[in-house]
Amino acid sequence: MRQTPQDQAPRGGTRRRRHLRWLLPLLGAPVLFVVMLAVVEPISTGAPEDPSLPYALGVLTLIAVTFLAPLALLVTAVVQAARLKREARRRAGRFTRRELAEQERRAQVEASAAATWHQAVGAARAIVHGGRPPALTVWDVVPWHDESFHADVPIGYARYYGTAVQVPQTVAAYAGRPAFVAAGLATTALLDAGARAAALRQAVAQWREHQSVRLVVSDRRLVVQRHGEWLSFDHGGLTAVYPDPDRRGIVCQYRDCAPVMLWGEHAPLVAVVVVAAAYGPQALLQHPAMASIAHGVRASDLPTSPASRSLET
């Protein structure tokens, strides 16, 4: 389609506005410098022989502004010009090696996230229809009787608990003049108060042990490899589940251990398996937090129209 002058006018106006971002500061720098010189010169030449401190500080401030304000405008002009040049280069499709590497990394992350989301929806669809997600063999974890492993993935891991801490206390003796002793005691009290506050903050229940771990997901439990040690979290011991597949996370509370938080691109699959184990298969379609997964399951269950089948063929 051929563009009319009316179509091209807004684009040209936008281009001019972009150039004003660096052109105005560049032109304003010398103008501001001349104006400030005109203001400062009569003030400095007409200064009294013995000026007061406020007067001297005011003159020094004006002199500093005379040089620093135009310099700030010049820096702004350079930064805006460089940004405009970079934007024009990117619009033309010319990217640096670092930018290309970052684009490739983002594309890989998005593709991996889409694949893991599709895997979670597929697992939910299989469970809802009375089946099981695809099984796999994990040789370094001994399965329970009739246990099926469904994932062996890296994931973010943390635990929620408090700790018992010993509040440190400084023992110091001071001798000498009363002022010296008072200063020493005050310093010791301040140090003890800071150490006590830090210890109490450390003792409060909070998320700890943030790390990346290996996670094996089965229909009976979650198995975490942490520092070379395997920790098993039985689905039968769950007391609460807080899935958040949209934000790639899930929190599980258990009867006999501290709560567990898992996050990462594989968290939606974990949420599917845990929610189904805790509430039953139909919870994948009914749980409010699993609405996006349920939408994917229902969309995949829709019959394909003849028109779409002809397009696929």
mmCIF file of C-alpha atoms in Angstrom:
data_model
loop_
_atom_site.group_PDB
_atom_site.id
_atom_site.type_symbol
_atom_site.label_atom_id
_atom_site.label_comp_id
_atom_site.label_asym_id
_atom_site.label_seq_id
_atom_site.Cartn_x
_atom_site.Cartn_y
_atom_site.Cartn_z
ATOM 1 C CA MET A 1 0.000 0.000 0.000
ATOM 2 C CA ARG A 2 1.313 3.419 -0.962
ATOM 3 C CA GLN A 3 1.668 5.883 1.875
ATOM 4 C CA THR A 4 0.109 9.313 1.593
ATOM 5 C CA PRO A 5 1.789 12.497 2.879
ATOM 6 C CA GLN A 6 -0.682 12.441 5.776
ATOM 7 C CA ASP A 7 0.587 8.971 6.755
ATOM 8 C CA GLN A 8 4.213 10.049 6.574
ATOM 9 C CA ALA A 9 3.753 13.293 8.546
ATOM 10 C CA PRO A 10 3.345 11.718 12.011
ATOM 11 C CA ARG A 11 6.418 9.547 11.441
ATOM 12 C CA GLY A 12 8.480 12.592 10.488
ATOM 13 C CA GLY A 13 7.160 14.485 13.503
ATOM 14 C CA THR A 14 8.110 11.616 15.775
ATOM 15 C CA ARG A 15 11.613 11.566 14.290
ATOM 16 C CA ARG A 16 12.006 15.292 14.899
ATOM 17 C CA ARG A 17 10.829 14.921 18.489
ATOM 18 C CA ARG A 18 13.393 12.194 19.051
ATOM 19 C CA HIS A 19 16.196 14.443 17.791
ATOM 20 C CA LEU A 20 15.041 17.267 20.061
ATOM 21 C CA ARG A 21 15.985 15.108 23.045
ATOM 22 C CA TRP A 22 19.696 15.717 22.348
ATOM 23 C CA LEU A 23 19.529 18.890 20.233
ATOM 24 C CA LEU A 24 17.839 21.070 22.871
ATOM 25 C CA PRO A 25 20.362 20.272 25.650
ATOM 26 C CA LEU A 26 23.236 20.791 23.190
ATOM 27 C CA LEU A 27 21.980 24.247 22.181
ATOM 28 C CA GLY A 28 20.946 25.132 25.705
ATOM 29 C CA ALA A 29 24.385 24.508 27.234
ATOM 30 C CA PRO A 30 26.217 27.516 25.682
ATOM 31 C CA VAL A 31 23.160 29.753 26.094
ATOM 32 C CA LEU A 32 22.927 28.903 29.780
ATOM 33 C CA PHE A 33 26.671 29.435 30.216
ATOM 34 C CA VAL A 34 26.507 32.933 28.693
ATOM 35 C CA VAL A 35 23.460 33.859 30.780
ATOM 36 C CA MET A 36 25.081 32.653 33.985
ATOM 37 C CA LEU A 37 28.276 34.576 33.186
ATOM 38 C CA ALA A 38 26.204 37.713 32.692
ATOM 39 C CA VAL A 39 24.619 37.152 36.098
ATOM 40 C CA VAL A 40 27.767 36.212 38.004
ATOM 41 C CA GLU A 41 30.168 38.836 36.617
ATOM 42 C CA PRO A 42 28.537 41.964 38.123
ATOM 43 C CA ILE A 43 27.970 40.153 41.415
ATOM 44 C CA SER A 44 31.596 39.036 41.691
ATOM 45 C CA THR A 45 33.088 42.372 40.583
ATOM 46 C CA GLY A 46 30.859 44.363 42.915
ATOM 47 C CA ALA A 47 31.558 42.211 45.939
ATOM 48 C CA PRO A 48 32.572 44.028 49.153
ATOM 49 C CA GLU A 49 36.138 43.785 50.383
ATOM 50 C CA ASP A 50 35.101 41.818 53.454
ATOM 51 C CA PRO A 51 32.032 39.812 52.361
ATOM 52 C CA SER A 52 29.951 37.893 54.859
ATOM 53 C CA LEU A 53 29.950 34.122 54.858
ATOM 54 C CA PRO A 54 26.436 33.760 53.331
ATOM 55 C CA TYR A 55 27.350 36.215 50.586
ATOM 56 C CA ALA A 56 30.566 34.343 49.771
ATOM 57 C CA LEU A 57 28.772 31.006 49.736
ATOM 58 C CA GLY A 58 26.102 32.414 47.430
ATOM 59 C CA VAL A 59 28.703 33.684 44.962
ATOM 60 C CA LEU A 60 30.553 30.365 45.018
ATOM 61 C CA THR A 61 27.269 28.546 44.397
ATOM 62 C CA LEU A 62 26.508 30.740 41.387
ATOM 63 C CA ILE A 63 29.995 30.153 39.984
ATOM 64 C CA ALA A 64 29.585 26.391 40.436
ATOM 65 C CA VAL A 65 26.184 26.472 38.717
ATOM 66 C CA THR A 66 27.687 28.524 35.868
ATOM 67 C CA PHE A 67 30.013 25.665 34.980
ATOM 68 C CA LEU A 68 28.174 22.583 36.220
ATOM 69 C CA ALA A 69 24.725 23.277 34.728
ATOM 70 C CA PRO A 70 25.992 23.623 31.117
ATOM 71 C CA LEU A 71 28.190 20.579 31.674
ATOM 72 C CA ALA A 72 25.142 18.592 32.801
ATOM 73 C CA LEU A 73 23.277 19.672 29.656
ATOM 74 C CA LEU A 74 26.215 18.570 27.480
ATOM 75 C CA VAL A 75 26.318 15.185 29.194
ATOM 76 C CA THR A 76 22.552 14.846 28.693
ATOM 77 C CA ALA A 77 22.940 15.693 24.999
ATOM 78 C CA VAL A 78 25.684 13.076 24.553
ATOM 79 C CA VAL A 79 23.683 10.397 26.377
ATOM 80 C CA GLN A 80 20.498 11.111 24.406
ATOM 81 C CA ALA A 81 22.382 11.188 21.094
ATOM 82 C CA ALA A 82 24.034 7.852 21.873
ATOM 83 C CA ARG A 83 20.670 6.372 22.851
ATOM 84 C CA LEU A 84 19.045 7.658 19.659
ATOM 85 C CA LYS A 85 21.869 6.224 17.574
ATOM 86 C CA ARG A 86 21.530 2.868 19.320
ATOM 87 C CA GLU A 87 17.766 2.828 18.732
ATOM 88 C CA ALA A 88 18.251 3.667 15.047
ATOM 89 C CA ARG A 89 20.835 0.900 14.708
ATOM 90 C CA ARG A 90 18.505 -1.626 16.290
ATOM 91 C CA ARG A 91 15.572 -0.530 14.102
ATOM 92 C CA ALA A 92 17.799 -1.116 11.083
ATOM 93 C CA GLY A 93 18.479 -4.660 12.299
ATOM 94 C CA ARG A 94 22.131 -4.100 13.230
ATOM 95 C CA PHE A 95 22.997 -5.548 16.628
ATOM 96 C CA THR A 96 26.221 -6.025 18.538
ATOM 97 C CA ARG A 97 27.480 -9.479 19.461
ATOM 98 C CA ARG A 98 26.400 -8.962 23.039
ATOM 99 C CA GLU A 99 22.894 -7.923 21.962
ATOM 100 C CA LEU A 100 22.632 -10.905 19.619
ATOM 101 C CA ALA A 101 23.768 -13.227 22.406
ATOM 102 C CA GLU A 102 21.205 -11.682 24.774
ATOM 103 C CA GLN A 103 18.449 -12.075 22.172
ATOM 104 C CA GLU A 104 19.407 -15.704 21.661
ATOM 105 C CA ARG A 105 19.451 -16.307 25.409
ATOM 106 C CA ARG A 106 15.994 -14.738 25.810
ATOM 107 C CA ALA A 107 14.643 -16.772 22.911
ATOM 108 C CA GLN A 108 15.978 -19.960 24.494
ATOM 109 C CA VAL A 109 14.462 -19.042 27.862
ATOM 110 C CA GLU A 110 11.083 -18.288 26.282
ATOM 111 C CA ALA A 111 11.169 -21.500 24.239
ATOM 112 C CA SER A 112 12.103 -23.534 27.313
ATOM 113 C CA ALA A 113 9.347 -21.886 29.373
ATOM 114 C CA ALA A 114 6.798 -22.589 26.635
ATOM 115 C CA ALA A 115 7.928 -26.220 26.418
ATOM 116 C CA THR A 116 7.702 -26.785 30.178
ATOM 117 C CA TRP A 117 4.281 -25.111 30.277
ATOM 118 C CA HIS A 118 3.089 -27.381 27.461
ATOM 119 C CA GLN A 119 4.475 -30.334 29.422
ATOM 120 C CA ALA A 120 2.512 -29.275 32.518
ATOM 121 C CA VAL A 121 -0.710 -28.883 30.521
ATOM 122 C CA GLY A 122 -0.150 -32.291 28.929
ATOM 123 C CA ALA A 123 0.386 -33.885 32.333
ATOM 124 C CA ALA A 124 -2.784 -32.245 33.672
ATOM 125 C CA ARG A 125 -4.768 -33.422 30.669
ATOM 126 C CA ALA A 126 -3.563 -36.999 31.180
ATOM 127 C CA ILE A 127 -4.422 -36.959 34.898
ATOM 128 C CA VAL A 128 -7.863 -35.389 34.362
ATOM 129 C CA HIS A 129 -8.729 -38.104 31.837
ATOM 130 C CA GLY A 130 -7.735 -40.886 34.230
ATOM 131 C CA GLY A 131 -4.220 -41.496 32.967
ATOM 132 C CA ARG A 132 -0.723 -40.632 34.116
ATOM 133 C CA PRO A 133 1.949 -38.290 32.818
ATOM 134 C CA PRO A 134 4.806 -39.926 30.895
ATOM 135 C CA ALA A 135 6.988 -41.996 33.219
ATOM 136 C CA LEU A 136 10.777 -42.074 33.335
ATOM 137 C CA THR A 137 13.469 -44.062 35.091
ATOM 138 C CA VAL A 138 15.616 -42.479 37.798
ATOM 139 C CA TRP A 139 18.441 -44.819 38.716
ATOM 140 C CA ASP A 140 19.834 -42.996 41.744
ATOM 141 C CA VAL A 141 16.490 -42.907 43.606
ATOM 142 C CA VAL A 142 15.003 -46.211 44.749
ATOM 143 C CA PRO A 143 11.274 -46.180 43.917
ATOM 144 C CA TRP A 144 8.603 -47.157 46.364
ATOM 145 C CA HIS A 145 6.208 -49.942 45.542
ATOM 146 C CA ASP A 146 4.066 -48.977 42.546
ATOM 147 C CA GLU A 147 5.687 -45.514 42.381
ATOM 148 C CA SER A 148 6.024 -43.733 39.037
ATOM 149 C CA PHE A 149 8.560 -40.967 38.378
ATOM 150 C CA HIS A 150 7.460 -38.179 36.047
ATOM 151 C CA ALA A 151 10.231 -35.558 36.114
ATOM 152 C CA ASP A 152 13.903 -35.156 36.992
ATOM 153 C CA VAL A 153 14.626 -31.426 36.763
ATOM 154 C CA PRO A 154 16.571 -28.531 38.310
ATOM 155 C CA ILE A 155 14.504 -26.138 40.392
ATOM 156 C CA GLY A 156 14.783 -23.345 42.969
ATOM 157 C CA TYR A 157 14.373 -24.483 46.574
ATOM 158 C CA ALA A 158 13.909 -22.854 50.001
ATOM 159 C CA ARG A 159 12.587 -23.780 53.465
ATOM 160 C CA TYR A 160 10.628 -21.678 55.963
ATOM 161 C CA TYR A 161 11.662 -21.900 59.612
ATOM 162 C CA GLY A 162 13.153 -19.968 62.525
ATOM 163 C CA THR A 163 16.325 -20.656 64.472
ATOM 164 C CA ALA A 164 17.399 -20.524 68.094
ATOM 165 C CA VAL A 165 20.224 -18.030 68.450
ATOM 166 C CA GLN A 166 22.384 -16.978 71.370
ATOM 167 C CA VAL A 167 22.410 -13.235 71.885
ATOM 168 C CA PRO A 168 26.045 -12.115 72.242
ATOM 169 C CA GLN A 169 27.001 -9.758 75.040
ATOM 170 C CA THR A 170 30.263 -7.876 75.367
ATOM 171 C CA VAL A 171 32.085 -7.996 78.692
ATOM 172 C CA ALA A 172 34.405 -5.028 79.118
ATOM 173 C CA ALA A 173 35.942 -3.171 82.056
ATOM 174 C CA TYR A 174 36.830 0.494 81.924
ATOM 175 C CA ALA A 175 38.986 2.463 84.347
ATOM 176 C CA GLY A 176 39.997 6.073 84.408
ATOM 177 C CA ARG A 177 38.184 9.335 84.341
ATOM 178 C CA PRO A 178 34.378 9.300 84.634
ATOM 179 C CA ALA A 179 33.935 10.705 81.107
ATOM 180 C CA PHE A 180 36.092 7.929 79.636
ATOM 181 C CA VAL A 181 34.238 5.216 81.573
ATOM 182 C CA ALA A 182 30.852 6.643 80.534
ATOM 183 C CA ALA A 183 31.903 6.766 76.868
ATOM 184 C CA GLY A 184 33.161 3.176 77.017
ATOM 185 C CA LEU A 185 29.967 1.888 78.626
ATOM 186 C CA ALA A 186 27.818 3.750 76.079
ATOM 187 C CA THR A 187 29.832 2.288 73.186
ATOM 188 C CA THR A 188 29.516 -1.223 74.611
ATOM 189 C CA ALA A 189 25.759 -0.789 75.040
ATOM 190 C CA LEU A 190 25.372 0.352 71.437
ATOM 191 C CA LEU A 191 27.405 -2.593 70.137
ATOM 192 C CA ASP A 192 25.390 -5.043 72.244
ATOM 193 C CA ALA A 193 22.107 -3.533 71.038
ATOM 194 C CA GLY A 194 23.158 -3.891 67.395
ATOM 195 C CA ALA A 195 24.301 -7.488 67.892
ATOM 196 C CA ARG A 196 21.074 -8.316 69.760
ATOM 197 C CA ALA A 197 18.915 -6.853 66.984
ATOM 198 C CA ALA A 198 20.852 -8.778 64.316
ATOM 199 C CA ALA A 199 20.500 -12.027 66.286
ATOM 200 C CA LEU A 200 16.761 -11.530 66.741
ATOM 201 C CA ARG A 201 16.323 -10.838 63.021
ATOM 202 C CA GLN A 202 18.169 -14.053 62.277
ATOM 203 C CA ALA A 203 15.968 -16.021 64.687
ATOM 204 C CA VAL A 204 12.661 -14.925 63.117
ATOM 205 C CA ALA A 205 10.952 -17.511 60.908
ATOM 206 C CA GLN A 206 11.798 -16.759 57.280
ATOM 207 C CA TRP A 207 12.634 -18.408 53.977
ATOM 208 C CA ARG A 208 16.125 -19.923 54.175
ATOM 209 C CA GLU A 209 18.459 -22.209 52.232
ATOM 210 C CA HIS A 210 17.752 -20.502 48.887
ATOM 211 C CA GLN A 211 19.509 -22.627 46.279
ATOM 212 C CA SER A 212 19.114 -24.570 43.065
ATOM 213 C CA VAL A 213 18.555 -28.283 43.602
ATOM 214 C CA ARG A 214 17.738 -31.408 41.667
ATOM 215 C CA LEU A 215 14.101 -32.449 41.991
ATOM 216 C CA VAL A 216 12.566 -35.820 41.186
ATOM 217 C CA VAL A 217 8.765 -35.727 40.916
ATOM 218 C CA SER A 218 6.665 -38.836 41.373
ATOM 219 C CA ASP A 219 3.006 -39.579 41.937
ATOM 220 C CA ARG A 220 3.817 -40.343 45.598
ATOM 221 C CA ARG A 221 6.366 -37.718 46.662
ATOM 222 C CA LEU A 222 8.877 -35.011 45.822
ATOM 223 C CA VAL A 223 12.526 -36.016 46.176
ATOM 224 C CA VAL A 224 15.097 -33.228 46.512
ATOM 225 C CA GLN A 225 18.859 -33.665 46.233
ATOM 226 C CA ARG A 226 20.407 -31.014 48.477
ATOM 227 C CA HIS A 227 24.162 -30.958 49.139
ATOM 228 C CA GLY A 228 24.415 -34.564 47.981
ATOM 229 C CA GLU A 229 21.636 -35.690 50.338
ATOM 230 C CA TRP A 230 18.209 -36.912 49.222
ATOM 231 C CA LEU A 231 15.189 -35.449 51.047
ATOM 232 C CA SER A 232 11.781 -37.047 50.520
ATOM 233 C CA PHE A 233 8.497 -35.136 50.861
ATOM 234 C CA ASP A 234 5.542 -37.519 50.808
ATOM 235 C CA HIS A 235 2.329 -36.226 49.200
ATOM 236 C CA GLY A 236 0.445 -38.054 51.947
ATOM 237 C CA GLY A 237 1.987 -35.740 54.544
ATOM 238 C CA LEU A 238 0.707 -32.549 52.937
ATOM 239 C CA THR A 239 -1.309 -30.180 55.109
ATOM 240 C CA ALA A 240 -1.542 -27.232 52.673
ATOM 241 C CA VAL A 241 -0.631 -26.493 49.063
ATOM 242 C CA TYR A 242 -0.239 -23.043 47.505
ATOM 243 C CA PRO A 243 0.327 -23.493 43.768
ATOM 244 C CA ASP A 244 1.148 -20.511 41.564
ATOM 245 C CA PRO A 245 1.918 -21.884 38.097
ATOM 246 C CA ASP A 246 1.435 -18.495 36.438
ATOM 247 C CA ARG A 247 4.420 -17.154 38.372
ATOM 248 C CA ARG A 248 6.271 -20.478 38.234
ATOM 249 C CA GLY A 249 6.154 -21.339 41.918
ATOM 250 C CA ILE A 250 4.559 -23.561 44.556
ATOM 251 C CA VAL A 251 4.650 -23.736 48.369
ATOM 252 C CA CYS A 252 3.939 -27.005 50.190
ATOM 253 C CA GLN A 253 3.317 -27.423 53.919
ATOM 254 C CA TYR A 254 3.871 -30.819 55.512
ATOM 255 C CA ARG A 255 2.795 -32.435 58.737
ATOM 256 C CA ASP A 256 6.267 -33.283 60.017
ATOM 257 C CA CYS A 257 8.715 -30.780 58.475
ATOM 258 C CA ALA A 258 9.228 -27.137 57.547
ATOM 259 C CA PRO A 259 7.350 -25.730 54.532
ATOM 260 C CA VAL A 260 9.019 -26.053 51.127
ATOM 261 C CA MET A 261 9.032 -23.465 48.349
ATOM 262 C CA LEU A 262 9.925 -24.469 44.785
ATOM 263 C CA TRP A 263 10.246 -22.097 41.847
ATOM 264 C CA GLY A 264 11.422 -22.132 38.259
ATOM 265 C CA GLU A 265 10.229 -23.090 34.807
ATOM 266 C CA HIS A 266 9.383 -26.645 35.939
ATOM 267 C CA ALA A 267 7.209 -25.484 38.866
ATOM 268 C CA PRO A 268 3.935 -25.713 36.844
ATOM 269 C CA LEU A 269 4.483 -29.459 36.348
ATOM 270 C CA VAL A 270 5.206 -29.849 40.065
ATOM 271 C CA ALA A 271 2.006 -27.947 40.845
ATOM 272 C CA VAL A 272 -0.007 -30.237 38.571
ATOM 273 C CA VAL A 273 1.280 -33.422 40.205
ATOM 274 C CA VAL A 274 1.024 -32.131 43.793
ATOM 275 C CA VAL A 275 -2.458 -30.614 43.416
ATOM 276 C CA ALA A 276 -3.764 -33.803 41.810
ATOM 277 C CA ALA A 277 -2.237 -35.896 44.601
ATOM 278 C CA ALA A 278 -3.601 -33.631 47.352
ATOM 279 C CA TYR A 279 -7.113 -32.873 46.068
ATOM 280 C CA GLY A 280 -7.793 -35.337 43.278
ATOM 281 C CA PRO A 281 -7.610 -35.089 39.466
ATOM 282 C CA GLN A 282 -10.631 -32.803 39.052
ATOM 283 C CA ALA A 283 -8.970 -30.174 41.244
ATOM 284 C CA LEU A 284 -6.787 -29.365 38.248
ATOM 285 C CA LEU A 285 -9.917 -27.953 36.599
ATOM 286 C CA GLN A 286 -11.453 -26.441 39.754
ATOM 287 C CA HIS A 287 -8.603 -24.972 41.820
ATOM 288 C CA PRO A 288 -8.599 -21.156 41.351
ATOM 289 C CA ALA A 289 -4.801 -20.976 41.174
ATOM 290 C CA MET A 290 -4.755 -23.613 38.408
ATOM 291 C CA ALA A 291 -7.087 -21.677 36.095
ATOM 292 C CA SER A 292 -4.430 -21.180 33.403
ATOM 293 C CA ILE A 293 -3.601 -24.887 33.407
ATOM 294 C CA ALA A 294 -7.319 -25.736 33.277
ATOM 295 C CA HIS A 295 -7.754 -23.367 30.343
ATOM 296 C CA GLY A 296 -4.954 -25.151 28.508
ATOM 297 C CA VAL A 297 -6.520 -28.543 29.237
ATOM 298 C CA ARG A 298 -9.947 -27.444 27.979
ATOM 299 C CA ALA A 299 -8.430 -25.835 24.890
ATOM 300 C CA SER A 300 -6.584 -29.034 24.023
ATOM 301 C CA ASP A 301 -9.821 -31.003 24.461
ATOM 302 C CA LEU A 302 -11.741 -28.872 21.934
ATOM 303 C CA PRO A 303 -12.547 -30.762 18.717
ATOM 304 C CA THR A 304 -10.641 -29.607 15.674
ATOM 305 C CA SER A 305 -12.873 -27.915 13.087
ATOM 306 C CA PRO A 306 -12.876 -29.158 9.459
ATOM 307 C CA ALA A 307 -11.389 -25.837 8.325
ATOM 308 C CA SER A 308 -8.454 -26.090 10.728
ATOM 309 C CA ARG A 309 -7.925 -29.739 9.758
ATOM 310 C CA SER A 310 -7.749 -28.745 6.097
ATOM 311 C CA LEU A 311 -5.210 -26.048 6.949
ATOM 312 C CA GLU A 312 -3.083 -28.536 8.880
ATOM 313 C CA THR A 313 -3.111 -30.921 5.919
#
